[in-house]
Coordinates of C-alpha atoms in Angstrom, one line a residue:
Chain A
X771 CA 0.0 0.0 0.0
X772 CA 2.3 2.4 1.1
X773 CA 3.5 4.4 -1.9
X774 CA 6.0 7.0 -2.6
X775 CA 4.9 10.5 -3.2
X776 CA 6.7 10.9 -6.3
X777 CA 4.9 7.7 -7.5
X778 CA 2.0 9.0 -6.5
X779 CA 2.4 12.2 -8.4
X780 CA 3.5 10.6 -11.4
X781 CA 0.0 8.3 -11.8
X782 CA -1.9 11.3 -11.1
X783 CA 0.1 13.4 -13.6
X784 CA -0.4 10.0 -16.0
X785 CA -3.9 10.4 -17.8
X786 CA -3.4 14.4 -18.8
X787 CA 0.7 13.8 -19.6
X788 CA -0.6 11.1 -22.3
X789 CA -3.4 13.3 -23.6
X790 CA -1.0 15.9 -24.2
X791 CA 1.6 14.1 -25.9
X792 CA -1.2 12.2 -28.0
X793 CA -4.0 15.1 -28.8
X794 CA -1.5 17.8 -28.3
X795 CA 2.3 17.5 -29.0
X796 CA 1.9 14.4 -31.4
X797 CA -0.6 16.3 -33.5
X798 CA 1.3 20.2 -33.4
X799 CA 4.2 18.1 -34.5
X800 CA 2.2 15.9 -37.5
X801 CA 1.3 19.6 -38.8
X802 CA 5.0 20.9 -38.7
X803 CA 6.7 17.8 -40.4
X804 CA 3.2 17.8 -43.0
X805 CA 3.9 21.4 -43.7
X806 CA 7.2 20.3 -45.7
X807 CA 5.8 17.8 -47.7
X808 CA 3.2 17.2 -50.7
X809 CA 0.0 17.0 -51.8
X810 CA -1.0 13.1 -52.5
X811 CA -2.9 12.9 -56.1
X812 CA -5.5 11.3 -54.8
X813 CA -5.7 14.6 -51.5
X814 CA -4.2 14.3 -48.4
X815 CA -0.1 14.2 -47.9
X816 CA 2.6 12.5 -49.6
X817 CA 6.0 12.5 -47.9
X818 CA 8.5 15.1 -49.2
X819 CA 10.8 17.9 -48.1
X820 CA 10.2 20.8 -49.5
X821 CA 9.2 24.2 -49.0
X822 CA 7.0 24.8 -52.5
X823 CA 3.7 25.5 -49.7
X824 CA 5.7 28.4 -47.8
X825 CA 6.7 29.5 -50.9
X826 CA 2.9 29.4 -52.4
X827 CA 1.2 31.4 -49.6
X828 CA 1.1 33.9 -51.4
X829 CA -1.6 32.4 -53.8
X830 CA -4.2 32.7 -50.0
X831 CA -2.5 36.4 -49.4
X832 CA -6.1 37.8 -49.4
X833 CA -7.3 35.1 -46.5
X834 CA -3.9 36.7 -44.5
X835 CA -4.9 40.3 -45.6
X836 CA -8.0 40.2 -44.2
X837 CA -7.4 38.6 -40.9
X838 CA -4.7 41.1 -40.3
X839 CA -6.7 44.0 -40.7
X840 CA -10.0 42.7 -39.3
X841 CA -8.9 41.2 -36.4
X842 CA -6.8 44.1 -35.3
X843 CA -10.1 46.3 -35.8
X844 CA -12.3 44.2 -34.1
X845 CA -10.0 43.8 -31.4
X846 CA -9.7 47.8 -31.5
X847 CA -13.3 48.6 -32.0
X848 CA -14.6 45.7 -28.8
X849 CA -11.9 47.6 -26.5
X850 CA -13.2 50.8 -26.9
X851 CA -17.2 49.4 -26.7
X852 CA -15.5 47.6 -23.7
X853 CA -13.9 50.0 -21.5
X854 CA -16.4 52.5 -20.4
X855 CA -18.7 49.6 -19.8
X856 CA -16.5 48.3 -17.6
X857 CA -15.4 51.6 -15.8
X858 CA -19.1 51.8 -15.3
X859 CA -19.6 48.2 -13.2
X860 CA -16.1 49.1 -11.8
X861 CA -16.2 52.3 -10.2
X862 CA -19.9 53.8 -10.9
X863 CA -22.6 51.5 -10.8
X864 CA -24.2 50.6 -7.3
X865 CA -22.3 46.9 -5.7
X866 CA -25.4 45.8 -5.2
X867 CA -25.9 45.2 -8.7
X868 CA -22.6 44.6 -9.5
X869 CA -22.5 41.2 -9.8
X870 CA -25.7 40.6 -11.7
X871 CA -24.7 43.0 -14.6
X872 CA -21.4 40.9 -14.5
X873 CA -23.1 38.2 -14.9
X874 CA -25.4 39.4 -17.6
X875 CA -22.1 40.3 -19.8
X876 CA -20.3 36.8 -19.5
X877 CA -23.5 34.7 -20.3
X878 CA -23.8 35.4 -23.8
X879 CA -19.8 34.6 -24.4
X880 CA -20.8 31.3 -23.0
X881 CA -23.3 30.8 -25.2
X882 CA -23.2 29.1 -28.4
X883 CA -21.2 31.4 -31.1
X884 CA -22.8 29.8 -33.7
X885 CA -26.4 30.7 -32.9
X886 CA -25.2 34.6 -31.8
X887 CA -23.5 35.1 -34.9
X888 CA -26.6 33.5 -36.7
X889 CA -28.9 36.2 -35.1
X890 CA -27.3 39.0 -37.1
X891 CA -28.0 37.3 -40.3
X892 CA -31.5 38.5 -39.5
X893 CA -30.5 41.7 -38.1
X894 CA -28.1 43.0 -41.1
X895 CA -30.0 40.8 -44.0
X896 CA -32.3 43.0 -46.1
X897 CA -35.6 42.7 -43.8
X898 CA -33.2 44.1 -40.6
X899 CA -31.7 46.9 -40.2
X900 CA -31.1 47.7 -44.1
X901 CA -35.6 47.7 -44.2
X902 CA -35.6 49.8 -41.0
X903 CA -32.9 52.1 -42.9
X904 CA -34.7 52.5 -46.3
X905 CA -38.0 52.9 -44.4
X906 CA -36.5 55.7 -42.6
X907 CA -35.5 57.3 -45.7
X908 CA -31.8 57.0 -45.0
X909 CA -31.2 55.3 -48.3
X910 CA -30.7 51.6 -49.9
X911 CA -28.1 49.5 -47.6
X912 CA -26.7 46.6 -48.3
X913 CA -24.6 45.4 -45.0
X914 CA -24.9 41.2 -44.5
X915 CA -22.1 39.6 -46.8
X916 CA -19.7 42.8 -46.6
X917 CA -16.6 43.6 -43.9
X918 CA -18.7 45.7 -41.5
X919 CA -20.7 43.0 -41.1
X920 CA -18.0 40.2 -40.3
X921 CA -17.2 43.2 -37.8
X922 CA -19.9 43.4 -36.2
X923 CA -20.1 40.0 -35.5
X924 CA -16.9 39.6 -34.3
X925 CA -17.5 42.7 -31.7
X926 CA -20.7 41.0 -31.2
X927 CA -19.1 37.6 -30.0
X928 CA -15.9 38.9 -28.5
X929 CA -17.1 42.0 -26.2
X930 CA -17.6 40.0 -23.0
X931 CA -13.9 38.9 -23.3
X932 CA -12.7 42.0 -23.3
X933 CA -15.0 43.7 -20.6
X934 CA -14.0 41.0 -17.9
X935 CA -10.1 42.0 -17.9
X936 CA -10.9 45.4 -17.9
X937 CA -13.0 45.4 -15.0
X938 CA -10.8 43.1 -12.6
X939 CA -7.9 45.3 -13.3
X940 CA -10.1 48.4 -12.6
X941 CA -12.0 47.4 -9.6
X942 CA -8.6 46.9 -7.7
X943 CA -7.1 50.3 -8.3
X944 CA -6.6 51.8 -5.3
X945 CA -9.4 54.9 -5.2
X946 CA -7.2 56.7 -2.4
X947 CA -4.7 57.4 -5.3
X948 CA -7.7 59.0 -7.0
X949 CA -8.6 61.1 -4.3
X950 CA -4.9 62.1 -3.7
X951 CA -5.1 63.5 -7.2
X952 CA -7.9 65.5 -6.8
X953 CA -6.6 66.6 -3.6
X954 CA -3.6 68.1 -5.4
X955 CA -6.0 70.0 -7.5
X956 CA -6.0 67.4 -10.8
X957 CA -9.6 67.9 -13.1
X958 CA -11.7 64.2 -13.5
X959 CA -10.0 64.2 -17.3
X960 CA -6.6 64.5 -16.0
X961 CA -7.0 61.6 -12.9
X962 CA -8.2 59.9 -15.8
X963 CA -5.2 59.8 -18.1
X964 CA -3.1 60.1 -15.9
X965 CA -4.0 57.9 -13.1
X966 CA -6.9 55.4 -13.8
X967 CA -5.9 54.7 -17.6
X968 CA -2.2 53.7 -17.0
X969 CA -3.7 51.3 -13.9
X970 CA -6.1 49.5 -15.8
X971 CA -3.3 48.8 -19.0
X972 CA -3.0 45.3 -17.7
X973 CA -6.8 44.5 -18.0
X974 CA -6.6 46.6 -21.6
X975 CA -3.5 44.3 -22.5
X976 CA -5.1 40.9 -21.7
X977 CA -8.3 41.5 -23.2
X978 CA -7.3 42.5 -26.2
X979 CA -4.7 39.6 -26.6
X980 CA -7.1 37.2 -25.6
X981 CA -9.6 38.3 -28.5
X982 CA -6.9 38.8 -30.9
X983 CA -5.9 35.5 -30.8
X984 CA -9.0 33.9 -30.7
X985 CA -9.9 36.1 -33.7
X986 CA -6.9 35.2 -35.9
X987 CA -8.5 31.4 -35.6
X988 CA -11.9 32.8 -36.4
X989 CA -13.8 30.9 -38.9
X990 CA -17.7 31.1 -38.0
X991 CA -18.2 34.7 -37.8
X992 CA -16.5 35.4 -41.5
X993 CA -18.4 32.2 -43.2
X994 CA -22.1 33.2 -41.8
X995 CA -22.1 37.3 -41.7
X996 CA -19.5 37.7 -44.5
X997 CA -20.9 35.2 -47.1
X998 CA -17.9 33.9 -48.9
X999 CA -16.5 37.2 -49.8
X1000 CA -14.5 38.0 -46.6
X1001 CA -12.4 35.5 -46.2
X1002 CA -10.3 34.6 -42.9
X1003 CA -7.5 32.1 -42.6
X1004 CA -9.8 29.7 -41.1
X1005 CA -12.0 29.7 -43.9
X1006 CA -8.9 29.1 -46.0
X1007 CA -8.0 26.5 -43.6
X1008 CA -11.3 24.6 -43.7
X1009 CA -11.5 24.8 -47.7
X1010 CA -8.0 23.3 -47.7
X1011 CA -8.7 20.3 -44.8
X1012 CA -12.6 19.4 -46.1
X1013 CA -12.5 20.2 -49.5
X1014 CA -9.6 20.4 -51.6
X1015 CA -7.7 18.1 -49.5
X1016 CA -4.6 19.9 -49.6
X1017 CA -3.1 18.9 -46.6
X1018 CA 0.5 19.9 -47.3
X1019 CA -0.2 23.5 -48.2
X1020 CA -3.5 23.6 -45.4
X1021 CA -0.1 22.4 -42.7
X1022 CA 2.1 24.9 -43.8
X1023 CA -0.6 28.1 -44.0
X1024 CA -1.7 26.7 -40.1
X1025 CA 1.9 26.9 -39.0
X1026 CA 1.9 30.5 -40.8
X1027 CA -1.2 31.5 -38.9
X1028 CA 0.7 29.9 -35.3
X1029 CA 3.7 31.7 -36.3
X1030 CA 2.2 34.9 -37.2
X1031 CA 0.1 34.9 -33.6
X1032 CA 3.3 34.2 -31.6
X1033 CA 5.2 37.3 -33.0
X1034 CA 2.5 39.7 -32.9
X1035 CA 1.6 38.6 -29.5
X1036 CA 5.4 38.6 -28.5
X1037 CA 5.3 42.3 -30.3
X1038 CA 2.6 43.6 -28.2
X1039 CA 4.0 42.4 -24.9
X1040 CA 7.2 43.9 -25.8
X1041 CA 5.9 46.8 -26.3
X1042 CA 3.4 46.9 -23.4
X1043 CA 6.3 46.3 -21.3
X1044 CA 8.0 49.2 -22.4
X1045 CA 5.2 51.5 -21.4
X1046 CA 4.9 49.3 -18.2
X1047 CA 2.2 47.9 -18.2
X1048 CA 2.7 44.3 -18.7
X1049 CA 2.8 42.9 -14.9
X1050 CA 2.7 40.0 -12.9
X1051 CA -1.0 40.3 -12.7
X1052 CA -1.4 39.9 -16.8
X1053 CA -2.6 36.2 -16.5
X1054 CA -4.5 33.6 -18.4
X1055 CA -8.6 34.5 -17.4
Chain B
X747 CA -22.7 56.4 -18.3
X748 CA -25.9 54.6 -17.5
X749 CA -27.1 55.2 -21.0
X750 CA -24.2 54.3 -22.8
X751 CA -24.3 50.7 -20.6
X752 CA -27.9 50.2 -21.4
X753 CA -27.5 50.3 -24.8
X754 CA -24.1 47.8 -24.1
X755 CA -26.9 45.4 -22.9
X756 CA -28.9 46.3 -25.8
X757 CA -27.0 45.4 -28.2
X758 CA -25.7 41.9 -26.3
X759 CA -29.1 40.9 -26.0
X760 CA -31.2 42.2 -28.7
X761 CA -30.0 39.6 -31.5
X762 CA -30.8 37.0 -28.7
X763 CA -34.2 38.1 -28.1
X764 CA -35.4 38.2 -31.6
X765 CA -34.2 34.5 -32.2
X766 CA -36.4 33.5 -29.0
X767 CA -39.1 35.9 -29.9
X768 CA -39.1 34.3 -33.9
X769 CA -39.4 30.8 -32.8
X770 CA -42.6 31.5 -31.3
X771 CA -43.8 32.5 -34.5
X772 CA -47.0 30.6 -36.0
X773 CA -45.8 31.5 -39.1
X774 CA -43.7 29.6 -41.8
X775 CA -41.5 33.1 -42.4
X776 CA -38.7 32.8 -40.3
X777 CA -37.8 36.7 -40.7
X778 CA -41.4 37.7 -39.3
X779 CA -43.5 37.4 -36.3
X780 CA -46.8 36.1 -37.0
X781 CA -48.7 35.2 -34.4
X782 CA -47.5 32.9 -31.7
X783 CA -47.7 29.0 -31.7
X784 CA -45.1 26.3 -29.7
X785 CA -45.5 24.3 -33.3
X786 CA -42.0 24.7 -34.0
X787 CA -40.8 23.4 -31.0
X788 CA -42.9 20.6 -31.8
X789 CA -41.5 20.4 -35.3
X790 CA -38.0 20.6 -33.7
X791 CA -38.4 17.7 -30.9
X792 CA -40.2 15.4 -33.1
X793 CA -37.2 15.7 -35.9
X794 CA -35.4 12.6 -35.9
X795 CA -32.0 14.7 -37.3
X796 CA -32.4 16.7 -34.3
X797 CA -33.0 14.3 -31.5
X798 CA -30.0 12.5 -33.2
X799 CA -27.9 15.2 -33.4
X800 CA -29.3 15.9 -29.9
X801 CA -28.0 12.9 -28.5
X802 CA -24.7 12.8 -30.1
X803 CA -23.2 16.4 -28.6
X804 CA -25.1 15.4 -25.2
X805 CA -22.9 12.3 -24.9
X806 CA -19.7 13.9 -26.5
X807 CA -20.2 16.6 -23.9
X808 CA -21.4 14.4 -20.6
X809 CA -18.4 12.0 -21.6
X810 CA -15.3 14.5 -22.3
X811 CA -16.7 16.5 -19.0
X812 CA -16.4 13.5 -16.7
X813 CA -12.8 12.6 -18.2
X814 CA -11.9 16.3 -17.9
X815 CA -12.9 16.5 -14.5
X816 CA -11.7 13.7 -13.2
X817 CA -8.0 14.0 -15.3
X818 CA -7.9 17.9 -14.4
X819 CA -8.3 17.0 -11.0
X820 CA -5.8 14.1 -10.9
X821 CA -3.4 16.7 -12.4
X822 CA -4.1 19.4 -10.4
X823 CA -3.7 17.5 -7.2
X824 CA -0.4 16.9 -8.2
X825 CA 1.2 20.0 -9.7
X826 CA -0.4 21.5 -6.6
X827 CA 3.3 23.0 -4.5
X828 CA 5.2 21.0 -7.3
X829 CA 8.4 23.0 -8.8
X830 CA 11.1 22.0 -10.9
X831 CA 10.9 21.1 -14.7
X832 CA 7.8 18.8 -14.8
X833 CA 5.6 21.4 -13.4
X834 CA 7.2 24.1 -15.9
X835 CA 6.4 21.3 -18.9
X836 CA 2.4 20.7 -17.5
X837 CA 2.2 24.8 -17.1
X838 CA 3.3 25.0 -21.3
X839 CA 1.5 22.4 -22.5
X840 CA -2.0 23.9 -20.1
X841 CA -1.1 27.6 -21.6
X842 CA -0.6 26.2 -25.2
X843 CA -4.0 24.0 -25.3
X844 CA -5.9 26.7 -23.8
X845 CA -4.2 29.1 -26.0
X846 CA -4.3 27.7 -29.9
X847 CA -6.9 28.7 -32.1
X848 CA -9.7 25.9 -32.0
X849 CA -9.1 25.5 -35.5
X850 CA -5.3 24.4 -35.0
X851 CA -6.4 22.2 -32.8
X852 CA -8.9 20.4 -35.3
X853 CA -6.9 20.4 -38.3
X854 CA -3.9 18.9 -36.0
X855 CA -6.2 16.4 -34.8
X856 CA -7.6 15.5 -37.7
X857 CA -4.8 14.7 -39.7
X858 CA -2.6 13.2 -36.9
X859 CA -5.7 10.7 -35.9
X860 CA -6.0 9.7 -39.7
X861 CA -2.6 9.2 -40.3
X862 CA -2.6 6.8 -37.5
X863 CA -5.3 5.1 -38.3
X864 CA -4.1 4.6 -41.4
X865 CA -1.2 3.0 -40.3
X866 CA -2.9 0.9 -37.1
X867 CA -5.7 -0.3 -39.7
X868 CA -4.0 -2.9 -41.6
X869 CA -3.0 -4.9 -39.3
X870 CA -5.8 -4.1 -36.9
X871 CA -8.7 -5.2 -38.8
X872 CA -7.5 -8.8 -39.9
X873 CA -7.0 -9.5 -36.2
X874 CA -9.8 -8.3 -34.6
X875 CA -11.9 -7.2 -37.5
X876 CA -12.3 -3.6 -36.3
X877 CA -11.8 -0.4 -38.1
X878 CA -10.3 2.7 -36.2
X879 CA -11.8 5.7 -37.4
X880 CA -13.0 9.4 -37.0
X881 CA -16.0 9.7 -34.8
X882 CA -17.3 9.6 -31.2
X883 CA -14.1 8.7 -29.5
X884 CA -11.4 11.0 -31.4
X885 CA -14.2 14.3 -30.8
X886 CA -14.6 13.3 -27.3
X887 CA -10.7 12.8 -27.1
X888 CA -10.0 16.4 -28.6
X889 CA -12.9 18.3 -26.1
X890 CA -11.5 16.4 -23.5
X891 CA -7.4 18.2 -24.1
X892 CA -8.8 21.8 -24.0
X893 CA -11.9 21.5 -21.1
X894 CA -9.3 19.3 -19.1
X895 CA -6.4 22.2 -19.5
X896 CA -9.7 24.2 -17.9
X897 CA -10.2 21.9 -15.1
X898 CA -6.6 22.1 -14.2
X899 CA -6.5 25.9 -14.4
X900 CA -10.0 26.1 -11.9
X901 CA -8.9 23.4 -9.3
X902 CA -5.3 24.9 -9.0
X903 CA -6.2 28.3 -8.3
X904 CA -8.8 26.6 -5.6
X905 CA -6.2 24.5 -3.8
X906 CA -4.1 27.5 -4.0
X907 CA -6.7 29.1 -2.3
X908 CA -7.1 26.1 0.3
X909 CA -6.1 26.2 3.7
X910 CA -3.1 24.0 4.6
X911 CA -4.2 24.0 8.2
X912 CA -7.4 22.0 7.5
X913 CA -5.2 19.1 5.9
X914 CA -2.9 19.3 8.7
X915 CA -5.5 19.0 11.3
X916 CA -6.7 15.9 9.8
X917 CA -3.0 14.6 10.2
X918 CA -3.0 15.4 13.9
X919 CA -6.3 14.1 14.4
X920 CA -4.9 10.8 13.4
X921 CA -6.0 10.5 9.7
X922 CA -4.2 8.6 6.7
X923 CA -3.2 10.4 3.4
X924 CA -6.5 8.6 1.6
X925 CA -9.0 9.3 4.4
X926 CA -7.7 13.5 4.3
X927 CA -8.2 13.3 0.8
X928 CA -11.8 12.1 1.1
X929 CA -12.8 13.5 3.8
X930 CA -11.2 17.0 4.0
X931 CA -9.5 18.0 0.5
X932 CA -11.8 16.3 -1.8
X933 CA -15.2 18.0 -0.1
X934 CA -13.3 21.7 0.0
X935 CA -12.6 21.0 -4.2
X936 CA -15.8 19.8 -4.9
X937 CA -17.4 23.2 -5.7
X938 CA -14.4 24.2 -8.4
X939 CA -14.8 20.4 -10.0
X940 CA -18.2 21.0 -10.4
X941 CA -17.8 24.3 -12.1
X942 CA -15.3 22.9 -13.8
X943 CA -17.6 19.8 -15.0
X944 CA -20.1 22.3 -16.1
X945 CA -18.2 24.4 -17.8
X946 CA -16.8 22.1 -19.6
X947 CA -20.1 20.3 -20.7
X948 CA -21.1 24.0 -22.2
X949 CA -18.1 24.4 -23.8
X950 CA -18.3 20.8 -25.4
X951 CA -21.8 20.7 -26.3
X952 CA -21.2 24.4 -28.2
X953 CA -18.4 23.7 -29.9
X954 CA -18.7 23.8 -33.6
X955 CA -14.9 24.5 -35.0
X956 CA -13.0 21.2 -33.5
X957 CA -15.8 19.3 -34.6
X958 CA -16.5 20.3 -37.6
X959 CA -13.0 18.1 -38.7
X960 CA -12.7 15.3 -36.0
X961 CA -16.6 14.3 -35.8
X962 CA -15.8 11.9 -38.6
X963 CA -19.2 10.3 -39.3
X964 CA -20.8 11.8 -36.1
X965 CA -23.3 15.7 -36.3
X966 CA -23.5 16.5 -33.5
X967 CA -26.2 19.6 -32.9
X968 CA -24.0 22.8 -33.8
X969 CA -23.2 20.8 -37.1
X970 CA -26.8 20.2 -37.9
X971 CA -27.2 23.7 -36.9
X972 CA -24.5 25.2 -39.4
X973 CA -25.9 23.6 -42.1
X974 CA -29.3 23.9 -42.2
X975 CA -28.4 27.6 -42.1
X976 CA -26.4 26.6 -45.3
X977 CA -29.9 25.2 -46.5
X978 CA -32.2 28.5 -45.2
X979 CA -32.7 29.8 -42.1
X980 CA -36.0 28.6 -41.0
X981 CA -38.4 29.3 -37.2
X982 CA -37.4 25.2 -36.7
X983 CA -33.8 26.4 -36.4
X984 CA -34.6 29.6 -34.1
X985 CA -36.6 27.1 -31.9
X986 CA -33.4 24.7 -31.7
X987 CA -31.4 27.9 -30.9
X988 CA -33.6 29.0 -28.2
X989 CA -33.4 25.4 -26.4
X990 CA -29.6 25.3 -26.7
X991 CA -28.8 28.6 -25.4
X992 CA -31.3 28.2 -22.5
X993 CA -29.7 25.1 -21.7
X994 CA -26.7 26.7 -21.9
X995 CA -27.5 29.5 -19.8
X996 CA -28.7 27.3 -16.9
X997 CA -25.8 25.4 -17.0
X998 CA -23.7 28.9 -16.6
X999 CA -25.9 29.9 -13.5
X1000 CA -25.0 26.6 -11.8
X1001 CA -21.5 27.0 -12.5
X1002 CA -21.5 30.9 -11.4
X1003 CA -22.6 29.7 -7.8
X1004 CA -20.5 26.8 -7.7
X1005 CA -17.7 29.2 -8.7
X1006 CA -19.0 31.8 -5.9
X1007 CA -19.1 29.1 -3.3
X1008 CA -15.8 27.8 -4.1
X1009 CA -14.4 30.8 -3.6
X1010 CA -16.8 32.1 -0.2
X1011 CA -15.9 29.7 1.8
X1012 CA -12.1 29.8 2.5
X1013 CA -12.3 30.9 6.0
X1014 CA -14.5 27.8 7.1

């Protein structure tokens, strides 16, 4: 019976060390090695080294144009939505009703994507907003199948993510720094540049890396509110594994898109770090 | 302030409402109220696609949540006051699988599982005259790597959280290792696995983009759902919608006061 601790540690380690050398490591590591190879006649991969699919990204630029700009804007465009919602529940709104609204934010994120991005079909397709538009006289709007309305959705699906960070890093600021400010004479604007803003980066900084990221994987929001016509990486990525079987070239765009997330990511914390705000406190949720 | 959240609200909610408010249309127009009638909740339930599809994600998710919890625990028992480079591996590889796109994960997946298959197969079937292939185990396998990273992340930060006197009590007292565990840690944890199963059962039984390449044979409901869109958008769908996200959402309120409770009740 009696068993070493180490022992004991290593069974307990057991079951999620083999899932993530056999769902994680093996499989990260079949898309590297597939990324230098070919495309079997017949679709799928034939063993080769090679690197004709790096060299042929090009030919799915568009798919890499597109997520580069849209996913920076969205991530832009649901940090500014974000932020004075979450100065509200922070340092305005009453506690008692603090953590309902909370609440009430995070709820639809857990909700299924697919059926939230679905709703604006309705809302931007020509009997939405685009009717309620011409009826007001405002003129003939077309807006489903276009970019504003991939990012919409995508500000649409990603907001809560970016409100949470925000508020945990504002709702522990220290309001006696605000009042020494104003005791020294500063006007709201200024304690708010110069003291509440620069204390709430870290918040800013996760949120917006943690709906970057997910949106440079995005693949839902551009096939359902963009229509074909604005096209992501992961709609490259799922024409490539499903239908043209083009597994060589579908490995070596996925490491691209990997690749392309660590640096930017790496970027932005180098940079955030320079204008200090990347601390300890920049973690995972 | 107050206005500017409202309309926040607004616009979170609004595209929610008018899918529940459309599937209580009488109508056959899924873009217009007219009058109300439960008929397409009828039409959805009595769908054999549906109930099917139905079946499939609620086993996918009730499975991979169990394994998850039960895995994410195990490991998060262990890396609990762990240091050195074992820990440092489990923290990458729990950062990483929370981390990479969904649809990294998927494509990996896919072709790693096929290409294994393909090379277990031959000598596989004549032996025992069974195929390996893409389907309920290999989805349940890939929910199971991210919703089990989640686990781990939940239960570490609550034995983090735990107080080492209680433990050590129960060693005064005269307890074993096994009877603490039962007795005293596993009780305290209990809130956070719970979350944790929950959470991961949501996350499981909405997933679309993982899949969407390792379901193999298998739809499972958000696969149904994405293409019947593809076919028309229609009140049957909003009706579906309606059900899943309320499911959803009662599963969230569970797992919020599991959540709170896990983390109330440090001082007792």
């Amino acid at each position: 019976m009696a068993m070493s601790r180490q022992g004991a540690r290593y069974l307990l380690l057991g079951p999620a060390g083999l899932w993530y050398a056999a769902l994680l490591v093996l499989p990260l590591a079949v898309v590297l090695v597939y990324s230098f190879g070919e495309r079997a006649a017949a679709g799928g991969y034939a063993p080769a080294f090679t690197l004709a699919q790096y060299a042929n990204l090009g030919s799915r630029w568009t798919a890499f144009q597109n997520t580069l700009v849209l996913a920076p804007a969205g991530t832009l465009a649901a940090l500014l939505i974000a932020y004075p919602l979450a100065y509200y529940l922070a340092v305005r709104v009453d506690p008692k009703w603090r953590t309902v609204l909370l609440v009430l934010v995070i709820v639809p994120f857990w909700t299924s994507i697919l059926i939230r991005s679905y709703a604006w079909i309705y809302l931007l397709g020509g009997r939405g907003i685009p009717q309620l538009l011409a009826d007001l006289g405002l003129g003939d709007w077309r807006l489903i199948n276009t970019p504003f309305a991939v990012l919409v959705g995508i500000i649409y699906g990603y907001l809560p993510l970016m409100v949470f960070p925000i508020y945990v890093s504002l709702e522990k600021l220290d309001k006696r720094l605000l009042e020494a400010a104003s005791d020294l004479g500063a006007p709201p604007w200024r304690r708010f540049v110069q003291v509440t803003l620069p204390l709430s980066l870290p918040g800013v900084a996760t949120g917006s890396m943690l709906v970057f990221i997910l949106l440079m994987g995005e693949y839902l929001i551009p096939q359902m509110l963009g229509g074909g016509k604005v096209f992501f990486v992961g709609n490259a990525l799922v024409d490539l594994f499903l239908q043209s079987r083009n597994w060589a070239f579908g490995s070596a765009m996925a490491v691209t898109l990997v690749a392309t997330m660590l640096v930017v990511v790496t970027v932005y914390m180098r940079f955030l770090k320079r204008i200090g705000a990347a601390r300890d406190d920049v973690g995972l949720m | 302030m107050r206005i500017y959240a409202l309309s926040v609200y607004l616009f979170l909610y609004l595209p929610i409402g008018i899918i529940a408010l459309f599937s209580f249309s009488a109508g056959r127009s899924a873009s217009q109220m007219q009058g109300f009638s439960l008929q397409w909740y009828g039409k959805a339930l009595s769908n054999p696609f549906v109930i099917d599809a139905l079946k499939t994600s609620a086993t996918v998710a009730f499975t991979s949540a169990v394994l998850a919890s039960v895995f994410g625990t195990m490991a998060a028992l262990a890396l609990a006051g762990m240091k050195g480079r074992l820990r440092a591996l489990f923290d990458a590889m729990v950062y990483v699988a929370i981390m990479i796109p969904g649809i990294v994960i998927g494509i990996a997946t896919l072709i790693a599982l096929v290409t294994v298959f393909d090379g277990v197969n031959p000598w596989l079937e004549p032996l025992t005259g069974y195929r390996l292939s893409m389907g309920f185990g290999s989805l349940t396998a890939a929910h199971v790597l991210f919703t089990m990273s989640l686990v781990i992340v939940i239960v570490r930060a609550r034995i983090e959280a735990l107080d080492r006197t209680l433990i050590e009590a129960s060693g005064d007292l005269g307890a074993g290792p096994v009877a603490t565990f039962w007795q005293v840690t596993l009780p305290l944890l209990s809130p956070a696995i719970l979350a944790g199963f929950l959470l991961s059962f949501t996350f499981s039984f909405d997933d679309f983009i993982i899949a969407f390449f390792v379901a193999g044979s298998e739809t499972t409901l958000p696969i149904y759902i994405f293409s019947s869109i593809r076919r028309g958008v229609t009140p049957e769908i909003n009706a579906i919608g309606t059900m899943v996200m309320g499911a959803s959402l009662l599963l969230l309120v569970v797992a919020q006061v599991m959540l709170r409770r896990a983390g109330g009740n440090n001082r007792t």
